[in-house]
Structure formats: structure tokens, C-alpha cells
Coordinates of C-alpha atoms and ligand atoms in Angstrom, one line a residue:
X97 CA 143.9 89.2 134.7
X98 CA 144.4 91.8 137.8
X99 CA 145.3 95.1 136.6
X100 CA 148.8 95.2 138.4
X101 CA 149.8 92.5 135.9
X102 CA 148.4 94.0 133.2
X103 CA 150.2 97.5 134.0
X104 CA 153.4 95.8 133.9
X105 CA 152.7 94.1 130.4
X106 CA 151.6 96.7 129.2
X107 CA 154.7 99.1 130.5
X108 CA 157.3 96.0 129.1
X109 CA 155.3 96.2 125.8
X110 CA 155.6 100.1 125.3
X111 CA 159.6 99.4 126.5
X112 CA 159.8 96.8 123.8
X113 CA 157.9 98.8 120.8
X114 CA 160.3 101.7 121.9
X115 CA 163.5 99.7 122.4
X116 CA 162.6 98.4 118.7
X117 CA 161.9 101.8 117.0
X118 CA 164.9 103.5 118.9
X119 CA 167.3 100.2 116.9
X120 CA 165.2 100.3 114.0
X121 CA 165.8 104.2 113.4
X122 CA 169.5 105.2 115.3
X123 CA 170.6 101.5 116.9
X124 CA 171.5 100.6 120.4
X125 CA 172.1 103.6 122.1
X126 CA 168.7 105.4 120.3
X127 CA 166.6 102.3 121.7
X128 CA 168.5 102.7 125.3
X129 CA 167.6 106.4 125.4
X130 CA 164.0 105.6 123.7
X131 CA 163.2 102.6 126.8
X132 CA 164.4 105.3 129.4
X133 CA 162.2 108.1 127.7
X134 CA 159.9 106.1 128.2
X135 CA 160.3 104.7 131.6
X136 CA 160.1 108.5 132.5
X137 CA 157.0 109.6 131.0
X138 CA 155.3 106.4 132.3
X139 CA 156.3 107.7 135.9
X140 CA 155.3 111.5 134.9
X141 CA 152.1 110.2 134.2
X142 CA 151.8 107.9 137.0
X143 CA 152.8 111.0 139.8
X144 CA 150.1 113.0 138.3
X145 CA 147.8 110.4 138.5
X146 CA 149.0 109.7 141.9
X147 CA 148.6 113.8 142.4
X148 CA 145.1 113.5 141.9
X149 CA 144.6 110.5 144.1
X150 CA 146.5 112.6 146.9
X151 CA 144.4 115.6 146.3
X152 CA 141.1 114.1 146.6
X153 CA 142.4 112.3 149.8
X154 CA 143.1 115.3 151.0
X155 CA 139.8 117.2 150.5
X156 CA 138.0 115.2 152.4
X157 CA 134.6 114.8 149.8
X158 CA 134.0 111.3 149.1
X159 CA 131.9 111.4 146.9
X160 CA 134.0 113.4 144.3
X161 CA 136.2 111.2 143.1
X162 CA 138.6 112.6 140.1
X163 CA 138.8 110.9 136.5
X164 CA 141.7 108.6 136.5
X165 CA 143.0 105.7 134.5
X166 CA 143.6 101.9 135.0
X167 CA 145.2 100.9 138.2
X168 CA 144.6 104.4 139.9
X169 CA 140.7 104.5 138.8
X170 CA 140.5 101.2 140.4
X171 CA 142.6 102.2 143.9
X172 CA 140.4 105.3 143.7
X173 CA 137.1 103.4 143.3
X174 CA 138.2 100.5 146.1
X175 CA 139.1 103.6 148.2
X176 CA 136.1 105.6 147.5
X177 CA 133.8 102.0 148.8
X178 CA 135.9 101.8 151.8
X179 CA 135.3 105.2 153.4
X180 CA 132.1 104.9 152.4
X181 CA 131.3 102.0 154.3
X182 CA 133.6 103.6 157.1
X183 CA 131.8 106.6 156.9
X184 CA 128.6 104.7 157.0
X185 CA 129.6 102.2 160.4
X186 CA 130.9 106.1 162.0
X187 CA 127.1 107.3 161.0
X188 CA 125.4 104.0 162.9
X189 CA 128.0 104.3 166.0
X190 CA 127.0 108.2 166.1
X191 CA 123.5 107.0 165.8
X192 CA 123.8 104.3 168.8
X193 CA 125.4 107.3 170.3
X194 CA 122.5 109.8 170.1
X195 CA 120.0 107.1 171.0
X196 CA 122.2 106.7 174.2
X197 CA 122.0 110.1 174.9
X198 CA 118.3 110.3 174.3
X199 CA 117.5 108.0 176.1
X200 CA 119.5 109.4 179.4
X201 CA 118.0 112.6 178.9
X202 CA 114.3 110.4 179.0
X203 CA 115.4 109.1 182.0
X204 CA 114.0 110.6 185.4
X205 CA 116.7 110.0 187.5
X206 CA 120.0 112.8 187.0
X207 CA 123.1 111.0 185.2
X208 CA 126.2 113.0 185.0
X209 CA 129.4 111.5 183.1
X210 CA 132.6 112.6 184.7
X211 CA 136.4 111.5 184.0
X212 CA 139.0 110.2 186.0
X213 CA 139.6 113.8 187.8
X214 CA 136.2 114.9 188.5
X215 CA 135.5 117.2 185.4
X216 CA 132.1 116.9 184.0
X217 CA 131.9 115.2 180.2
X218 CA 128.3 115.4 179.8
X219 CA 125.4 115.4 182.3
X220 CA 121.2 115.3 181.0
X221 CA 118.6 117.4 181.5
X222 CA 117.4 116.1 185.1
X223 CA 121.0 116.1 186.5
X224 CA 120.4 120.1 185.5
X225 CA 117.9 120.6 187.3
X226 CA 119.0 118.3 190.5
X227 CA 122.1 120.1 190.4
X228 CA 121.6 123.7 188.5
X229 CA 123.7 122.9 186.1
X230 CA 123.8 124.0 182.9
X231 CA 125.2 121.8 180.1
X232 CA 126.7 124.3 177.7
X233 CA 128.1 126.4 180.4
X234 CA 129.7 123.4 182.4
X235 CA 130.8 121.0 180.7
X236 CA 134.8 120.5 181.4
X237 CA 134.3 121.9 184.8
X238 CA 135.2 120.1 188.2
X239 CA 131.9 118.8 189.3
X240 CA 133.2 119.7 192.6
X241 CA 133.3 123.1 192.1
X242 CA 130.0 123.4 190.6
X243 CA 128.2 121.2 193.4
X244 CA 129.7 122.5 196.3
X245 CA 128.9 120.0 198.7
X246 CA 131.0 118.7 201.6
X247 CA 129.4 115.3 201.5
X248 CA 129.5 115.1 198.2
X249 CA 133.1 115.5 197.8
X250 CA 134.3 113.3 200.6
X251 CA 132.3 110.5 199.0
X252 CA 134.2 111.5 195.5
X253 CA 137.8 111.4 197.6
X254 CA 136.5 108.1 199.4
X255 CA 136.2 106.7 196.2
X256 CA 133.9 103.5 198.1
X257 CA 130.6 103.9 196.1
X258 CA 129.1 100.9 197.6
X259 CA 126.4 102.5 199.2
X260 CA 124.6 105.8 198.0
X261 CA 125.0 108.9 199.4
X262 CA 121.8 110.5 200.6
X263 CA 122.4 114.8 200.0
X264 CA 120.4 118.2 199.4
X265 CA 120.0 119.0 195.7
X266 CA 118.7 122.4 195.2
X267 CA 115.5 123.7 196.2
X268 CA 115.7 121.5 199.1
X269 CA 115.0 118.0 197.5
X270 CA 116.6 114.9 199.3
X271 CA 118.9 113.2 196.3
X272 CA 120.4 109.8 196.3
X273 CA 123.5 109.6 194.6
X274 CA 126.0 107.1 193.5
X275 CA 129.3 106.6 191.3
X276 CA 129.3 104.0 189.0
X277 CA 133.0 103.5 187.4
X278 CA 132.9 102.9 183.4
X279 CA 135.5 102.8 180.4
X280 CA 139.3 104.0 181.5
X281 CA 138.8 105.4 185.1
X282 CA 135.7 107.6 183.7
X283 CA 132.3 107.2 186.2
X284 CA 128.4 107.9 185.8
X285 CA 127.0 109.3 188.7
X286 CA 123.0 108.9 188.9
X287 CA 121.3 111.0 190.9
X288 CA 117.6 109.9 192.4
X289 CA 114.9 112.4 193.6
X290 CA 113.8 110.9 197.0
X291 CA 112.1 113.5 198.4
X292 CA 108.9 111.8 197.9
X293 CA 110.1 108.6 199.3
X294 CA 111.8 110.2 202.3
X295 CA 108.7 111.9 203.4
X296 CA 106.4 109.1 202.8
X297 CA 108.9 107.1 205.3
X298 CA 108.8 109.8 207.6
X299 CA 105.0 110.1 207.5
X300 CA 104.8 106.2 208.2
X301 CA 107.2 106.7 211.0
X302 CA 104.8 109.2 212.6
X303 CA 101.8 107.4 211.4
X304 CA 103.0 103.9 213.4
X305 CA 104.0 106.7 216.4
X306 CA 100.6 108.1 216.7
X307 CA 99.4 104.6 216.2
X308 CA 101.0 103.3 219.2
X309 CA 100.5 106.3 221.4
X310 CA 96.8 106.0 220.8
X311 CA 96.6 102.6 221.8
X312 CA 98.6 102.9 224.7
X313 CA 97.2 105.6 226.2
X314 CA 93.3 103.4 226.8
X315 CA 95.4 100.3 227.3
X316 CA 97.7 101.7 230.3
X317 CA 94.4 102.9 232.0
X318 CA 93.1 99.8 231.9
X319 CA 95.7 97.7 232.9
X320 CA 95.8 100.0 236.0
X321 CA 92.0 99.0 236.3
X322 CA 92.9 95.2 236.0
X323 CA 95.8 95.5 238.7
X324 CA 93.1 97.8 241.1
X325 CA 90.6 94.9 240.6
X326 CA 93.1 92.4 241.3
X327 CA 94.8 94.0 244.4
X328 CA 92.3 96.4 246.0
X329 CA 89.4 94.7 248.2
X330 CA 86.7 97.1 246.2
X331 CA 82.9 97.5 247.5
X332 CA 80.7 96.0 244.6
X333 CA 79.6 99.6 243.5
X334 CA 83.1 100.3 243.0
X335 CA 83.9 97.6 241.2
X336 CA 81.0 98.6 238.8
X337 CA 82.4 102.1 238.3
X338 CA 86.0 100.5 237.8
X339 CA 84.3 97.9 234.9
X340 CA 82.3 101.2 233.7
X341 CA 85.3 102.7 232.8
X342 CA 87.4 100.0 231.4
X343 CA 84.6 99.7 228.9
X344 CA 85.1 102.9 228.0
X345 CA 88.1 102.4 227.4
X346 CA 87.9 99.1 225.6
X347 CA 85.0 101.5 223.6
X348 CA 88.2 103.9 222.6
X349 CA 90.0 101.1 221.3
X350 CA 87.6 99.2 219.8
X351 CA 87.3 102.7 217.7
X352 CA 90.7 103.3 216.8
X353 CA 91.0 99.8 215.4
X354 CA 87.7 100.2 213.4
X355 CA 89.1 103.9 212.2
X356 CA 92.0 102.6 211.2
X357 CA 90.9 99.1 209.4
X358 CA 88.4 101.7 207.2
X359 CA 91.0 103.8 206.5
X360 CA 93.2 101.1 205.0
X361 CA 90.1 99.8 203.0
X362 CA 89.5 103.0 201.6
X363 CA 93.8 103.3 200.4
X364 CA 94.2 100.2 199.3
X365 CA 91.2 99.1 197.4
X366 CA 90.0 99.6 194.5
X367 CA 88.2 102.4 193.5
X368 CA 84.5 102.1 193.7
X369 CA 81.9 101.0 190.8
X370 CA 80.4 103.7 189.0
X371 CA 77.6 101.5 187.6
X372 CA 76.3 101.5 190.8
X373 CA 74.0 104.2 192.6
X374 CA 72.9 105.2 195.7
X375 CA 70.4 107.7 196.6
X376 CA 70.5 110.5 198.2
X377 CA 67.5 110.6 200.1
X378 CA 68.1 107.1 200.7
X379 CA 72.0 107.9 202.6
X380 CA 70.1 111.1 204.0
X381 CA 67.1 109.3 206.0
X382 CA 69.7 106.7 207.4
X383 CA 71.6 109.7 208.9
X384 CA 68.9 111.6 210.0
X385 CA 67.6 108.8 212.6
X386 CA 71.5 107.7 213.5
X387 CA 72.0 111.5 214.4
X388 CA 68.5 111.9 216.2
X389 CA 69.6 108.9 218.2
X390 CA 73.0 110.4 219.2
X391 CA 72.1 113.3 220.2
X392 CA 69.8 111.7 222.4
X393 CA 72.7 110.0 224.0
X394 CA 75.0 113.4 223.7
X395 CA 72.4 115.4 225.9
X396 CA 70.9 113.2 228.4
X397 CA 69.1 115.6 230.4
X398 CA 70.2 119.0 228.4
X399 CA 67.5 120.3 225.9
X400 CA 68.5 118.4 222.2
X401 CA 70.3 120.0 219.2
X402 CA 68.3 122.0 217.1
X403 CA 68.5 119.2 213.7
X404 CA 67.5 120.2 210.7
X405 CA 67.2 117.5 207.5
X406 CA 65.9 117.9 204.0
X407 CA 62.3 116.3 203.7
X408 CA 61.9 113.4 201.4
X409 CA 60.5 116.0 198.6
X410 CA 62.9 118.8 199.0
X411 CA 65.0 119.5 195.3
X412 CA 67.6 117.3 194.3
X413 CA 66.0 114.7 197.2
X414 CA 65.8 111.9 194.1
X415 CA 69.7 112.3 192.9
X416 CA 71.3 109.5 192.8
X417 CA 75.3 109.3 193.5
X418 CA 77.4 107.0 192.4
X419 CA 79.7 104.3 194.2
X420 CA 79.8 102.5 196.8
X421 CA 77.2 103.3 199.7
X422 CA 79.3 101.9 202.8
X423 CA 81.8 104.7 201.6
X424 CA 79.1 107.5 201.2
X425 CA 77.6 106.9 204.0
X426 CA 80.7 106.5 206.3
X427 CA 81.9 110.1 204.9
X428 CA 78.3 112.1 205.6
X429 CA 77.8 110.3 208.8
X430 CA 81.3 111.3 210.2
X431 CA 80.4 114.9 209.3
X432 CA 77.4 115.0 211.0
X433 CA 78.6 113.1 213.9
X434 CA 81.4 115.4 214.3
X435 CA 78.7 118.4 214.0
X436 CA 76.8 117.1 216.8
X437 CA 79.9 116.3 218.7
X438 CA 81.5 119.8 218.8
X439 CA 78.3 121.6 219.1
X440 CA 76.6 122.1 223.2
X441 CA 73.1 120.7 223.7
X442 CA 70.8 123.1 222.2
X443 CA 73.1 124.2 219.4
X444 CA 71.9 123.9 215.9
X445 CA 72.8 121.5 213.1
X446 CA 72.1 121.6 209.6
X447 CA 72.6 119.3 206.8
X448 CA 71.8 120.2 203.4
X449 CA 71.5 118.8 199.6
X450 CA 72.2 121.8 197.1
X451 CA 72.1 121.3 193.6
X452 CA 74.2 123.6 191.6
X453 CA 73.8 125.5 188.2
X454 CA 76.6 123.4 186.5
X455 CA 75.0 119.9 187.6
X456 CA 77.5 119.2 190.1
X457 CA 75.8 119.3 193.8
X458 CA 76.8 119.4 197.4
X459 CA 76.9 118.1 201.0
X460 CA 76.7 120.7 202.9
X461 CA 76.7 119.9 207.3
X462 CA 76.4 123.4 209.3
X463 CA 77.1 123.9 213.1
X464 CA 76.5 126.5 215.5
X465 CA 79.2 125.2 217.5
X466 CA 82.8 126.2 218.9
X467 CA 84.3 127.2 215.4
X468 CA 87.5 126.2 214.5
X469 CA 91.1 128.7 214.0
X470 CA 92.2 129.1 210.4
X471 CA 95.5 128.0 211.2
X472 CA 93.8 124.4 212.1
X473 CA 91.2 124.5 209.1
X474 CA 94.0 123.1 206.5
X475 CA 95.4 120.4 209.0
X476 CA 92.1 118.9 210.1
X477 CA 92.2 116.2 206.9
X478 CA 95.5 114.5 208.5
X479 CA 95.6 111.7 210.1
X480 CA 95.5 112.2 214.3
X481 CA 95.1 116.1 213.8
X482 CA 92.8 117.7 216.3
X483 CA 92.4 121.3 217.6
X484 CA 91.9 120.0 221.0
X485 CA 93.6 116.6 222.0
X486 CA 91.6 116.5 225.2
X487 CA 88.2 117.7 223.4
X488 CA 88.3 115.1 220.9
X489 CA 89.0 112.3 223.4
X490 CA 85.8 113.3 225.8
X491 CA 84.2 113.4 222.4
X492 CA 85.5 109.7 221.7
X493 CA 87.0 110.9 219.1
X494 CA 89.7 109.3 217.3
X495 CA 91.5 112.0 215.1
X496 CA 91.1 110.0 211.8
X497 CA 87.1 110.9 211.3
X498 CA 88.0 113.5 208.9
X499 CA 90.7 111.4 207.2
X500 CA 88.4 109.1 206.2
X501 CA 86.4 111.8 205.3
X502 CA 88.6 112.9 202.6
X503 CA 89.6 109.6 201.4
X504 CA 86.2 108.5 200.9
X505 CA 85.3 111.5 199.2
X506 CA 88.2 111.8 196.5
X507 CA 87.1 108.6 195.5
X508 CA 83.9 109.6 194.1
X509 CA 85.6 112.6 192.6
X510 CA 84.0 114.8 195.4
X511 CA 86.7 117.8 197.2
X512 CA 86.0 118.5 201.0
X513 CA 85.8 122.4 202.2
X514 CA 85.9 123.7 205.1
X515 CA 84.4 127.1 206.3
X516 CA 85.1 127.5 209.9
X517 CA 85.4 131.2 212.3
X518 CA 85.9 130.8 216.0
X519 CA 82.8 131.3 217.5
X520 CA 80.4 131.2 214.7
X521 CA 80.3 127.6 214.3
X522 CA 81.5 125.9 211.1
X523 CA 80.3 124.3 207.6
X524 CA 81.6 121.4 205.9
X525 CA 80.5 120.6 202.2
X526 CA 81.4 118.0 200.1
X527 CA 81.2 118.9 196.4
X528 CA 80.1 116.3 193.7
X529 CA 80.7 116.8 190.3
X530 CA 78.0 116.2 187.9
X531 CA 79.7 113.2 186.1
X532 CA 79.4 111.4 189.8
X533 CA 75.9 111.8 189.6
X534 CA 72.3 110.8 187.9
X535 CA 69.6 113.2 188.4
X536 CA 66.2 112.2 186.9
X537 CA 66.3 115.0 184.1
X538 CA 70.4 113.6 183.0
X539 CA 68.9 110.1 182.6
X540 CA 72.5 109.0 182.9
Ligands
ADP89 P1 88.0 113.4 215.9 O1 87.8 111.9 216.0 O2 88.9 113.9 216.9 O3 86.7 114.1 215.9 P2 88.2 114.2 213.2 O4 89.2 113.8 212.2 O5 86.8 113.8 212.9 O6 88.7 113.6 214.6 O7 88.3 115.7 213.4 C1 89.5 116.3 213.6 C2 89.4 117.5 214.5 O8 88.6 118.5 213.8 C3 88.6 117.3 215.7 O9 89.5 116.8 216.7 C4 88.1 118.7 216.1 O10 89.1 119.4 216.7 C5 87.9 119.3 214.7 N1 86.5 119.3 214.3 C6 85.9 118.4 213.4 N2 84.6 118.7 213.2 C7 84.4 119.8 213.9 C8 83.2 120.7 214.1 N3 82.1 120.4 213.5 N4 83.4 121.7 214.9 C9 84.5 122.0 215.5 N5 85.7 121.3 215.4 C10 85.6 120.2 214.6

């Protein structure tokens, strides 16, 4: 039987037993006033019963429910169950919450939550340092006021966040940001660092630039051969020196196009084996005649460089280096060839194989040649980037010998120096690290 039912039974039966006695003792009126007296102690009772229910609402601990009887110990236990399990579903949602949150300050791109009028709700730990914000400190603020940009708060006014909006955040980093409208009139804005993107755009705008310059340059000089050939009436010696020098020309881009197909091999493949090895003596020797044989060609009739090689038996002669040859070879044969290049007839070229203490070794290529300025010694790794545009083109030079230089190199874990003074010739190493090698004695 529910306890409601029994409460009233058991408040008729206490009415009845006191209605009897009341009779039984003084008659009617003594059993009216003895049901009433007793209608009003049940309700004393019952309002301090209900006292304590109130009270323990009211403090707020759940858990410490106070010692009642019948129907109010079962209202308090059925109340004490459901704010438990409503305290319990609050704890999950503030869980889901906090995960939320996490999970925005995990993320690398800046998230700000801001309400209907602008005023910052929360923002994470990337949107601080996109914007210099400071969560503590600005929260409630008007974004606006904080991030005082004019860009930024026409697009807020514009209210069309369709497209992005492309601003500074500080310290000079390009940000794209966009609104993204949530809830009642509330919006996220996420902010992404493309500062790395833009400049890798802009690099392959110049790169395509230089590209095309490059190629046009040979390839207007030629067709102004072709049009000579075709028009002038030219004496057959003539017409020799005019074919002379469109191969030349064909020569430059014939270059280009090979500097530029390595350099894409070397970006976008994989990097080299390990488990194989090349020697150095090996990559040395094959140098040593190509660079004998262009110097040759570089002096004609002028007395020849000054070469000097390591012998097959010098120290260090029978490391080995590991990864891929074509690579290896390209790198020390662009040094050298830009040694011999860059340095007069009769000027002196050394290339050298030095083993270091710590078991790492190095390339190293010295000129007596021009020498080049500091200021250029940093730049001479990018792409097209000569001291002297008109130098490196007598040279046949292509600007990206040095590019390839690096590239190659960093994939064998090697660094590039340069040592350069005007006028005192220059000295490029290429530094191995000892796990890129096997020496006999390491047996790797
Ligand atoms: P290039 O095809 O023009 O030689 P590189 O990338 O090989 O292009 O070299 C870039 C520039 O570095 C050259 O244009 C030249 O100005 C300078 N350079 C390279 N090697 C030497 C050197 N040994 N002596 C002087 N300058 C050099």
C-alpha cells in the first residue's frame, strides 16, 4: 500500500481511537475536542517534519539528509535520488564542457567566443598570443577595443562572414580570420596563422618570375638570331657565328631546365637510402678528372688553375658516405665547378677531405678567387641569387648551383658554410656528421 494511503488510515484511526476515548471518558463534546487535539498535533508534527525537509533544501548538502518519518523520509529519500542524479548529468555536461574547452585550447588555430555585441566570453590560449590577449584580464571586454583594427571591425559591422578576412596579428604575422555565428546571436571567430602560407605563395610567385625571366632572356636572343637568319642575306662565316651563338644560348637553356628538373628531384623525393654507401675517394677521383677537364676548356690559352686533390692514400681517403651518389656527386661537383668558375686562369683551387676529432668530417673546396661580400655570403643558398648577374651568366651560370647545393646536402644530414673575404678568395665546406658516415675503424 503507498504510504499516502496509509498516512490517511492511519490519521482516521488515531481520530477514531480519540473520538472513542474522548465519548468513553466525558461524551460528545470530549471526543469532538479529543479528534481536533488531535488533528492539531498531527499537523504540529507534520510542519516540523516539513521544517526539516525545508531546511535541508535549503542548505544545499545532499548528501545530509535529516532523520524523518514515514511519508517525509520517503519525499526526502526520492528527493535526495533526484538531485543526485541531477547533480550527476550537471557533473557530465560540465565535463563535456571542459573537454570542449581542452580541446580548443589544443587547437592551433586562435578561437575566440564573442556574444551578440562584440564582448569577449572566452578565447584559448593561441587566440592570446594571435591577439595579446589575456584571458583573465579580458574577458567581458569589447573585442574591438582590445584588437584595434580597422579591418577588423568593419568586417564585425559588415556582419558578411563569407569570406575570411586576411589582417596583422601581432608581431607581424598574417592571420586569417572568420566569424562563425552559434547559439542565440553569439559567434566563434577562428583565427589562422598564415604567415607561413603567405610567404611560401609569395616565394612561388617570385620563384615562377625568375623562372620566366631566365628563360626569356636566351630565348629572345635567339629568336632575334632565327629572324637575322631568315631576313638578312648573311656570308656563310656569318652564319656560322650567328648558329655559334644560338647554341650558346640553346646551351643556357638546356642548363636552366636541367638545374631546375634536379632541384625538384631533390624537394620532392624521398630521402635517400642510408644502407647504401659511396666512397669518398671514389666521388673524389670522378671530380678531379671532370675539373681537370674544365679548366682546360676555362683557360684555353691562359696558364691552368693551380688544382690540388687528395691522393688516393691521403687520411680519411677510404670513408665511405652514405646515400645516394648522383646526389653527392652533383653537390661536390657544383662546388668545385663554381671554384674554378670564379677563380682567373692561374688561380688556385683546393679540395680537401678532413676528418674531425668527433667522427664527423668535411668537404672542404678553397679558391684564390674574387671573394665574395658578407652581405651576399647568407643569400648565396637561394634560388637565382648571384653577386653578379652578368658574372654568373659569362660563367653559364644558372643561380641555382648553390641551391642544389644545400638541398642535396641537408639530405644526408650535412650543413653548408661559407667562408668568403673580398679579395682573398673563399672556402666552402660541407660538414658530415659521423652517423652519415662508415669509416673502416666504425665498422658501421
Ligand atoms: P651560379 O650558377 O650563378 O654560379 P650558384 O648558385 O652556383 O649560381 O652561385 C651563386 C652565386 O654565388 C654566384 O652567382 C656567384 O656570385 C657566387 N659564387 C659561388 N661560388 C663562388 C666562388 N667560389 N667564388 C666567388 N663567388 C662565388
Amino acid at each position: 500500500m503507498n504510504v499516502l494511503w496509509q498516512r490517511w488510515l492511519l490519521l482516521l484511526l488515531a481520530q477514531a481511537v480519540l473520538g472513542a476515548l474522548g465519548a468513553w471518558l466525558a461524551g460528545w463534546p470530549a471526543a469532538l475536542a479529543a479528534v481536533l487535539l488531535g488533528s492539531w498535533l498531527w499537523l504540529l508534527a507534520d510542519s516540523w517534519q516539513a521544517r526539516k525537509l525545508w531546511g535541508w533544501l535549503q542548505s544545499g548538502d545532499v548528501a545530509d539528509v535529516p532523520p524523518m518519518r514515514g511519508l517525509w523520509a520517503a519525499l526526502g529519500a526520492s528527493m535526495r535520488r533526484w538531485l543526485r542524479a541531477k547533480e550527476k548529468s550537471v557533473q557530465a555536461a560540465d565535463l563535456r564542457a571542459q573537454g570542449v574547452l581542452h580541446a580548443f585550447h589544443a587547437s592551433p588555430n586562435g578561437v575566440i567566443l564573442v556574444d551578440d555585441q562584440g564582448q569577449i566570453e572566452w578565447c584559448n590560449r593561441m587566440a592570446e598570443s594571435h591577439f595579446g590577449l589575456q584571458a583573465e584580464r579580458d574577458l567581458g571586454q569589447m573585442l574591438g577595443y582590445l584588437v584595434r583594427d580597422p579591418a577588423l571591425s568593419a568586417y564585425w559591422h559588415g556582419q558578411d562572414f563569407s569570406e575570411p578576412l586576411s589582417m596583422e596579428g601581432i608581431q607581424g604575422a598574417r592571420l586569417s580570420v572568420r566569424f562563425y555565428p552559434y547559439g542565440k546571436g553569439k559567434f566563434l571567430l577562428l583565427a589562422q596563422d598564415v604567415t607561413a602560407l603567405e610567404q611560401a605563395e609569395a616565394m612561388r610567385r617570385e620563384f615562377v618570375a625568375n623562372v620566366s625571366h631566365e628563360i626569356r632572356t636566351p630565348l629572345t636572343v635567339l629568336m632575334g638570331f632565327v629572324e637575322t637568319l631568315q631576313t638578312l642575306e648573311l656570308s656563310e662565316q656569318q652564319r656560322q657565328r650567328y648558329l655559334d651563338l644560338m647554341g650558346q644560348q640553346a646551351q643556357r637553356m638546356h642548363h636552366l631546365v636541367q638545374d631546375l628538373l634536379t632541384l625538384s628531384r631533390l624537394e620532392g623525393s624521398p630521402l635517400p637510402n642510408y644502407d647504401h654507401a659511396v666512397g669518398v675517394r671514389t666521388i673524389l677521383q670522378q671530380c678531379e678528372v671532370e675539373a681537370r677537364a674544365l679548366s682546360k676548356l676555362l683557360c684555353k690559352d691562359e696558364p691552368l688553375h693551380v688544382l690540388q686533390f687528395p691522393t688516393a692514400d691521403d687520411a680519411g681517403m677510404d670513408t665511405e658516405l652514405l646515400g645516394a651518389q648522383v646526389e653527392l656527386v652533383s653537390a661536390f661537383s657544383n662546388l668545385i665547378t663554381n671554384a674554378l668558375h670564379y677563380t682567373p686562369p692561374g688561380g688556385q683551387v683546393q679540395v680537401r677531405w678532413l676528418m674531425h676529432a668527433d667522427g664527423s668530417a668535411s668537404l672542404q673546396v678553397r679558391d684564390s678567387g674574387p671573394g665574395i661580400a658578407p652581405e651576399h655570403v647568407l643569400r648565396l643558398s637561394e634560388r637565382f641569387y648571384r653577386v653578379d648577374r652578368s658574372r654568373s651568366r659569362e660563367t653559364g651560370g644558372t643561380g641555382l648551383g648553390l641551391a642544389i647545393v644545400k638541398h642535396a646536402v641537408q639530405r644526408h644530414g650535412a650543413q653548408l658554410h661559407i667562408e668568403s673575404k673580398v679579395g682573398q678568395g673563399s672556402v666552402f665546406s660541407v660538414h658530415f656528421p659521423a652517423r652519415r658516415l662508415r669509416t673502416p675503424s666504425s665498422g658501421a
